[in-house]
Amino acid sequence: MRDVSIAGVGSTSFGKLPDRGIVELATDACREALADSGIPHERVQALYLGNFVGERLADQGALAPIVARRLGLDGIPATKVEAACASGGIALRHGYLTVTAGIHDVVLVAGVEKMTDIPTGDVTAALATAGDEGLEMRTGLTFPGAFAMVMQAHMARYGTSREQIAAVSVKNHDNGAANPKAQFRKPTTIEEVVSSRFVAEPLRLFDCPPITDGAAAAVVCTAEIASQHTNRGVRILASGQGSGPVALSGMDDLTSFPATVRAASEAFGQARIAPGDVDVAEVHDCFTIAELVATEDLGLLPRGDGGHAAESGETAVNGRLPVNPSGGLIAKGHPVGASGVGQIYDLALQLRGEAANQVDGARIGLAHSMGGCGAAAAVHILAHD
C-alpha cells in the first residue's frame, strides 16, 4: 500500500450557472486541478467522475469518456461513479484505491452536476431515485419528507430543540458569506430559519440546500510524485465506505445512518487516529438535521450532543470542532454529484492554509459524503503533507 497525496484541486463556483454546460463545468474544474498540481496532463492514467443525474437533468450520459477526451486524455480508463449524493466522495475513493494499490500513479478525480435548468419538480423526482422506489418513493415520499422524520426522531429522543437545529443553518450561512465560491453569500438568523416556509414539517426552507450547478476536481497520485511537483500536497490518510438501508422502513434507528458509522470506523482504523484528532470537518449537511446526525455518527460528538454543539458555537469556525467552514451544502450549494469532491477541495485549502474561513492550525481534516437517506457513505481523512 503506497502513500497517496492530493497534488492539486480545482472547483467552479457553485450556483446557477446558465451559460455553462455539464461537460464544460467538469473540464473547467479538472483543468484548474491539473494546473494547481503542476503535473502534466499526459501523466494522468485514469479518470473517475462522480455524477448522479446527468442523464435526467442534463440529457448527457457517458460523461467520463467525454470529459477525458475534452481534456486530451484519449484512451485512458474513464469511469463514471454513481452513488446518489455520495457519487463524488466514492469517485475519490476509487481513485485513491487504484493509486495506493499500485495500479496507477496519477489519477484525476472529478464530480459534476447541472441542475438549475430544470423545473424544481423534475429535480425532486430525479433525486428521489436515490430512494427505494418499490418500498417508499412511489407513495410520494421525498427526501425532505424523509429527513423531516429524522428530525422529529432526534428531537424526541434527545430533546434537541428547533432552535438548536436552526443554529446549523445560521452557522453555515455565516460561513458561506465569506466563501467566494458559495451559492448563498448572505447570513441569516435563528428567527429567519424557524419562520421560513414549511417544506415538510418540521423541516423549513432554510433547513434545506439549494438546487445547484457546479464541479470540483482533484489530482490524486503517489506521495512521491506529488512532492516532485508541489510543496502544497495533502496526504490521504484513509478512505472508508459503507452502505445501509435504502428505505427508512429498513432502519432500526432514525437518528443514525449505519453507512456513515461503518465508513467512519474503517477510515479511523486505517488512519490510526481517533475522532478527537480531527481539526476540521466537511460533513454531508443535505439538511440541517443531517449535519447533527453526521457529527454524532462520525464519533466527533457524543450521541445527542449535536444540537447543543451547534447552539453553543462549538462547531463554528473558531470553535473546538469547526464543521463545514465552507458553508456546507446548505450555503455553498449542493450539485449532488460534485459535492463530495467539493468537500475535498475545501479541506485541501484548509490544510494548505489557504481557505476563506481558515481554521487556525488545521492539520487533520475529515470529509463525509452520504447518498440517499443513508444508502451509501464515504469518509476520507486528510492531513497536511
Coordinates of C-alpha atoms in Angstrom, one line a residue:
M1 CA 0.0 0.0 0.0
R2 CA 1.6 3.2 -1.2
D3 CA 1.3 6.7 0.4
V4 CA -1.1 8.8 -1.6
S5 CA -1.4 12.6 -1.9
I6 CA -3.7 15.1 -3.5
A7 CA -1.3 17.2 -5.6
G8 CA -3.9 19.7 -6.8
V9 CA -7.5 20.8 -6.6
G10 CA -9.9 22.8 -8.6
S11 CA -13.5 23.9 -8.4
T12 CA -16.0 26.1 -10.3
S13 CA -18.2 28.4 -8.4
F14 CA -21.4 26.7 -7.1
G15 CA -24.8 28.2 -8.0
K16 CA -26.9 28.9 -11.0
L17 CA -24.5 28.8 -14.0
P18 CA -26.8 29.1 -17.1
D19 CA -24.0 29.7 -19.6
R20 CA -22.0 26.6 -18.8
G21 CA -23.0 23.0 -19.7
I22 CA -22.2 19.9 -17.7
V23 CA -19.2 18.9 -19.7
E24 CA -17.7 22.4 -19.6
L25 CA -18.2 22.6 -15.8
A26 CA -16.3 19.3 -15.4
T27 CA -13.5 20.2 -17.7
D28 CA -13.0 23.6 -16.1
A29 CA -12.6 22.1 -12.7
C30 CA -10.2 19.4 -14.0
R31 CA -8.0 21.9 -15.8
E32 CA -7.8 24.0 -12.6
A33 CA -6.8 21.0 -10.6
L34 CA -4.2 19.9 -13.1
A35 CA -2.7 23.4 -13.2
D36 CA -2.7 23.6 -9.4
S37 CA -0.8 20.2 -9.2
G38 CA 1.9 21.1 -11.6
I39 CA 1.7 17.6 -13.1
P40 CA 1.5 17.5 -16.9
H41 CA -1.9 16.1 -18.1
E42 CA 0.0 13.5 -20.1
R43 CA 0.8 11.7 -16.9
V44 CA -2.8 11.1 -15.9
Q45 CA -3.6 7.4 -16.3
A46 CA -7.3 7.3 -15.3
L47 CA -10.3 9.4 -14.7
Y48 CA -13.0 8.8 -12.1
L49 CA -16.0 11.1 -12.4
G50 CA -18.8 11.3 -9.8
N51 CA -22.3 12.2 -11.3
F52 CA -25.8 11.3 -10.2
V53 CA -28.5 12.5 -12.5
G54 CA -26.7 13.8 -15.6
E55 CA -28.8 11.7 -17.9
R56 CA -32.1 13.0 -16.5
L57 CA -31.3 16.7 -15.8
A58 CA -28.6 17.4 -18.4
D59 CA -29.5 14.9 -21.1
Q60 CA -25.9 13.6 -21.1
G61 CA -24.6 10.1 -20.3
A62 CA -21.1 8.7 -20.9
L63 CA -19.7 11.8 -19.1
A64 CA -16.4 10.3 -18.0
P65 CA -15.1 9.5 -21.5
I66 CA -16.5 12.7 -22.9
V67 CA -14.7 14.7 -20.3
A68 CA -11.5 12.7 -20.7
R69 CA -11.5 13.4 -24.5
R70 CA -12.1 17.1 -24.0
L71 CA -9.1 17.2 -21.7
G72 CA -6.9 15.5 -24.2
L73 CA -6.8 12.3 -22.2
D74 CA -7.8 10.0 -25.1
G75 CA -7.7 6.3 -24.4
I76 CA -7.3 6.3 -20.6
P77 CA -9.8 4.4 -18.5
A78 CA -12.6 6.8 -17.8
T79 CA -15.3 5.7 -15.3
K80 CA -18.4 7.4 -14.1
V81 CA -19.3 6.6 -10.5
E82 CA -22.9 6.9 -9.3
A83 CA -23.8 6.6 -5.6
A84 CA -26.5 9.3 -5.4
C85 CA -25.2 12.3 -3.4
A86 CA -22.1 10.3 -2.4
S87 CA -21.0 9.9 -6.0
G88 CA -18.1 12.4 -5.8
G89 CA -16.8 11.0 -2.5
I90 CA -16.8 7.5 -3.8
A91 CA -15.2 8.5 -7.0
L92 CA -12.3 9.9 -4.9
R93 CA -12.2 6.5 -3.1
H94 CA -11.8 4.7 -6.4
G95 CA -9.0 7.0 -7.4
Y96 CA -7.3 6.6 -4.1
L97 CA -7.6 2.8 -4.1
T98 CA -6.0 2.4 -7.6
V99 CA -3.0 4.6 -6.6
T100 CA -2.4 3.1 -3.2
A101 CA -2.6 -0.4 -4.8
G102 CA -0.1 0.4 -7.5
I103 CA -2.5 0.2 -10.4
H104 CA -2.0 3.8 -11.4
D105 CA 0.4 6.5 -10.3
V106 CA -1.6 9.6 -11.3
V107 CA -5.4 9.7 -11.4
L108 CA -7.8 12.6 -12.0
V109 CA -11.0 12.6 -9.9
A110 CA -13.9 14.9 -10.6
G111 CA -17.5 15.4 -9.7
V112 CA -20.2 17.4 -11.6
E113 CA -23.9 18.2 -11.7
K114 CA -26.0 20.5 -13.8
M115 CA -29.4 21.0 -12.1
T116 CA -30.8 24.5 -12.4
D117 CA -32.1 24.4 -16.0
I118 CA -34.9 22.0 -15.0
P119 CA -38.1 22.7 -13.1
T120 CA -37.9 22.1 -9.3
G121 CA -40.5 19.2 -9.5
D122 CA -38.4 17.4 -12.1
V123 CA -35.3 17.8 -9.9
T124 CA -37.1 16.5 -6.9
A125 CA -38.3 13.5 -8.9
A126 CA -34.7 12.8 -10.2
L127 CA -33.3 13.0 -6.7
A128 CA -36.0 10.7 -5.4
T129 CA -34.5 7.9 -7.5
A130 CA -31.9 7.5 -4.7
G131 CA -34.7 6.1 -2.5
D132 CA -36.3 2.7 -2.7
E133 CA -38.9 3.1 -5.5
G134 CA -40.7 -0.1 -4.7
L135 CA -41.0 0.3 -1.0
E136 CA -41.3 4.1 -0.4
M137 CA -40.8 6.6 -3.2
R138 CA -43.9 5.6 -5.3
T139 CA -46.0 6.5 -2.3
G140 CA -44.9 10.1 -2.7
L141 CA -42.1 10.3 -0.1
T142 CA -39.4 12.8 -0.9
F143 CA -36.1 13.4 0.8
P144 CA -37.3 16.5 2.6
G145 CA -40.1 14.3 4.0
A146 CA -37.6 11.6 5.0
F147 CA -35.3 13.9 6.8
A148 CA -38.3 15.6 8.5
M149 CA -38.9 12.2 10.1
V150 CA -35.3 12.0 11.1
M151 CA -35.6 15.5 12.6
Q152 CA -38.7 14.5 14.6
A153 CA -37.0 11.4 15.9
H154 CA -33.8 13.3 17.0
M155 CA -35.9 15.9 18.8
A156 CA -38.0 13.2 20.5
R157 CA -35.1 11.0 21.6
Y158 CA -32.5 13.6 22.7
G159 CA -34.6 16.7 23.4
T160 CA -33.0 18.6 20.5
S161 CA -34.7 21.9 20.1
R162 CA -35.9 23.6 16.9
E163 CA -33.6 26.5 17.6
Q164 CA -30.6 24.2 18.0
I165 CA -31.2 22.7 14.6
A166 CA -31.7 26.2 13.1
A167 CA -28.3 27.1 14.5
V168 CA -26.7 24.8 11.9
S169 CA -28.3 26.9 9.1
V170 CA -27.2 30.1 10.7
K171 CA -23.6 28.9 11.1
N172 CA -23.3 27.5 7.6
H173 CA -24.8 30.7 6.0
D174 CA -22.4 32.8 8.0
N175 CA -19.6 30.6 6.6
G176 CA -20.9 30.7 3.1
A177 CA -21.0 34.5 3.2
A178 CA -17.2 34.6 3.3
N179 CA -16.7 31.8 0.7
P180 CA -16.3 33.4 -2.8
K181 CA -17.4 30.1 -4.5
A182 CA -20.6 29.6 -2.4
Q183 CA -24.1 29.9 -3.9
F184 CA -25.5 31.7 -0.8
R185 CA -23.4 34.7 0.4
K186 CA -25.9 36.2 2.9
P187 CA -26.0 35.5 6.6
T188 CA -29.3 34.5 8.3
T189 CA -30.8 34.4 11.8
I190 CA -32.5 31.8 14.0
E191 CA -35.7 33.8 13.6
E192 CA -35.5 33.7 9.8
V193 CA -34.8 30.0 9.8
V194 CA -37.6 28.9 12.1
S195 CA -40.1 31.3 10.3
S196 CA -39.2 30.3 6.7
R197 CA -41.9 28.4 4.9
F198 CA -42.5 24.7 5.7
V199 CA -41.2 22.2 3.2
A200 CA -42.0 19.1 5.3
E201 CA -42.9 19.7 8.9
P202 CA -40.8 20.4 11.0
L203 CA -38.3 21.0 8.1
R204 CA -38.4 24.5 6.7
L205 CA -36.9 26.2 3.7
F206 CA -33.7 27.4 5.4
D207 CA -33.1 23.9 6.7
C208 CA -32.5 22.8 3.0
P209 CA -29.7 23.2 0.5
P210 CA -30.3 24.9 -2.9
I211 CA -30.5 23.3 -6.3
T212 CA -27.1 23.9 -7.8
D213 CA -24.7 23.7 -10.7
G214 CA -21.0 23.0 -10.2
A215 CA -18.0 20.8 -10.5
A216 CA -14.8 20.1 -8.5
A217 CA -11.7 18.0 -9.2
A218 CA -8.6 16.6 -7.5
V219 CA -5.3 15.2 -8.8
V220 CA -4.6 12.0 -6.8
C221 CA -1.1 10.5 -7.1
T222 CA 1.7 8.8 -5.1
A223 CA 3.1 11.0 -2.4
E224 CA 6.5 10.7 -4.2
I225 CA 5.2 12.2 -7.4
A226 CA 3.3 14.9 -5.6
S227 CA 6.5 16.0 -3.8
Q228 CA 8.3 16.3 -7.1
H229 CA 5.8 18.8 -8.5
T230 CA 4.4 20.8 -5.5
N231 CA 5.1 21.7 -1.9
R232 CA 1.4 22.1 -1.2
G233 CA 0.3 18.4 -1.4
V234 CA -2.2 17.0 1.0
R235 CA -1.9 13.4 2.2
I236 CA -4.9 11.0 2.1
L237 CA -4.5 9.1 5.3
A238 CA -7.6 6.9 4.9
S239 CA -10.7 6.2 2.8
G240 CA -13.7 4.4 4.2
Q241 CA -17.0 3.4 2.5
G242 CA -20.2 1.8 3.9
S243 CA -23.7 1.1 2.8
G244 CA -27.0 0.9 4.7
P245 CA -30.8 0.6 4.3
V246 CA -32.1 2.5 1.3
A247 CA -35.6 2.7 2.8
L248 CA -36.4 4.4 6.1
S249 CA -38.5 1.3 6.9
G250 CA -35.3 -0.7 7.0
M251 CA -33.6 1.5 9.6
D252 CA -33.6 0.3 13.2
D253 CA -32.9 3.9 14.4
L254 CA -33.9 7.0 12.5
T255 CA -31.2 9.1 14.4
S256 CA -28.3 7.1 13.0
F257 CA -27.1 6.1 9.5
P258 CA -25.2 2.8 9.6
A259 CA -23.4 3.6 6.3
T260 CA -21.7 6.6 7.9
V261 CA -20.8 4.6 11.1
R262 CA -19.2 1.8 9.0
A263 CA -17.3 4.2 6.7
A264 CA -16.0 6.2 9.7
S265 CA -14.9 3.1 11.5
E266 CA -12.9 1.9 8.5
A267 CA -11.3 5.3 8.0
F268 CA -10.3 5.9 11.6
G269 CA -8.9 2.4 11.8
Q270 CA -6.9 2.9 8.6
A271 CA -5.6 6.3 9.7
R272 CA -4.8 5.1 13.2
I273 CA -6.3 8.2 14.7
A274 CA -9.3 9.0 16.9
P275 CA -12.2 11.3 16.1
G276 CA -10.8 13.7 18.7
D277 CA -7.7 14.2 16.5
V278 CA -9.8 15.8 13.7
D279 CA -9.2 19.6 13.4
V280 CA -11.8 20.4 10.8
A281 CA -14.6 18.5 9.1
E282 CA -16.8 18.9 6.0
V283 CA -19.9 16.7 6.5
H284 CA -22.9 16.0 4.5
D285 CA -25.5 18.6 5.6
C286 CA -28.1 17.8 2.9
F287 CA -30.4 19.2 5.6
T288 CA -29.7 20.8 8.9
I289 CA -30.6 17.7 10.9
A290 CA -28.2 15.7 8.7
E291 CA -25.2 17.6 10.0
L292 CA -26.1 16.9 13.6
V293 CA -26.6 13.2 12.9
A294 CA -23.4 13.1 10.9
T295 CA -21.2 14.6 13.6
E296 CA -22.6 12.0 16.0
D297 CA -22.3 9.0 13.6
L298 CA -18.7 10.0 12.9
G299 CA -17.9 10.0 16.6
L300 CA -17.0 13.7 16.5
L301 CA -19.6 14.4 19.1
P302 CA -21.4 12.1 21.7
R303 CA -24.9 10.9 20.8
G304 CA -27.5 13.7 21.3
D305 CA -24.9 16.5 21.6
G306 CA -25.0 17.8 18.1
G307 CA -27.7 20.3 18.7
H308 CA -26.0 21.7 21.8
A309 CA -22.7 21.9 19.9
A310 CA -24.2 24.0 17.1
E311 CA -26.1 26.3 19.5
S312 CA -23.0 26.9 21.7
G313 CA -20.7 27.7 18.8
E314 CA -18.6 24.5 19.3
T315 CA -18.8 23.7 15.6
A316 CA -18.2 27.3 14.4
V317 CA -15.0 28.2 12.5
N318 CA -13.4 29.5 15.8
G319 CA -15.0 26.7 17.9
R320 CA -13.4 23.5 19.3
L321 CA -14.5 21.4 16.2
P322 CA -15.2 23.5 13.1
V323 CA -17.8 21.8 10.9
N324 CA -18.5 22.9 7.3
P325 CA -16.4 26.1 7.3
S326 CA -17.1 26.2 3.5
G327 CA -20.7 26.9 4.2
G328 CA -21.6 23.2 3.7
L329 CA -24.2 22.0 1.2
I330 CA -26.7 24.4 2.8
A331 CA -24.9 27.6 1.8
K332 CA -22.1 26.6 -0.5
G333 CA -24.6 24.6 -2.6
H334 CA -25.3 21.0 -3.4
P335 CA -24.5 20.0 -7.0
V336 CA -25.1 16.4 -5.9
G337 CA -22.6 14.5 -8.0
A338 CA -19.9 17.1 -7.3
S339 CA -20.5 17.8 -3.6
G340 CA -18.1 15.1 -2.3
V341 CA -15.2 16.3 -4.4
G342 CA -16.1 19.8 -3.4
Q343 CA -15.5 18.9 0.2
I344 CA -12.1 17.6 -0.7
Y345 CA -11.3 20.9 -2.5
D346 CA -12.3 22.9 0.6
L347 CA -10.3 20.6 3.0
A348 CA -7.3 20.8 0.8
L349 CA -7.4 24.6 1.0
Q350 CA -7.8 24.4 4.8
L351 CA -4.8 22.1 5.3
R352 CA -2.7 24.3 2.9
G353 CA -3.7 27.4 5.0
E354 CA -5.5 29.0 2.0
A355 CA -9.2 28.7 2.9
A356 CA -11.6 31.7 3.0
N357 CA -12.7 30.6 6.5
Q358 CA -9.3 29.4 7.6
V359 CA -9.3 27.2 10.7
D360 CA -6.2 28.1 12.8
G361 CA -3.7 25.3 12.9
A362 CA -5.7 22.8 10.9
R363 CA -3.6 19.8 10.1
I364 CA -6.1 16.9 10.0
G365 CA -9.4 17.1 8.1
L366 CA -12.3 14.8 7.6
A367 CA -14.7 14.7 4.6
H368 CA -18.0 12.8 4.8
S369 CA -20.5 12.4 2.0
M370 CA -23.7 10.4 2.0
G371 CA -26.0 9.2 -0.7
G372 CA -29.8 9.0 -0.3
C373 CA -31.1 8.6 3.2
G374 CA -28.1 6.6 4.3
A375 CA -27.8 4.2 1.3
A376 CA -24.1 4.9 0.9
A377 CA -21.4 6.9 2.6
A378 CA -17.7 7.8 2.1
V379 CA -15.3 9.1 4.7
H380 CA -11.9 10.4 3.9
I381 CA -9.2 11.6 6.3
L382 CA -6.7 14.1 5.0
A383 CA -3.5 15.5 6.6
H384 CA -1.1 18.3 5.8
D385 CA 1.7 16.7 3.8

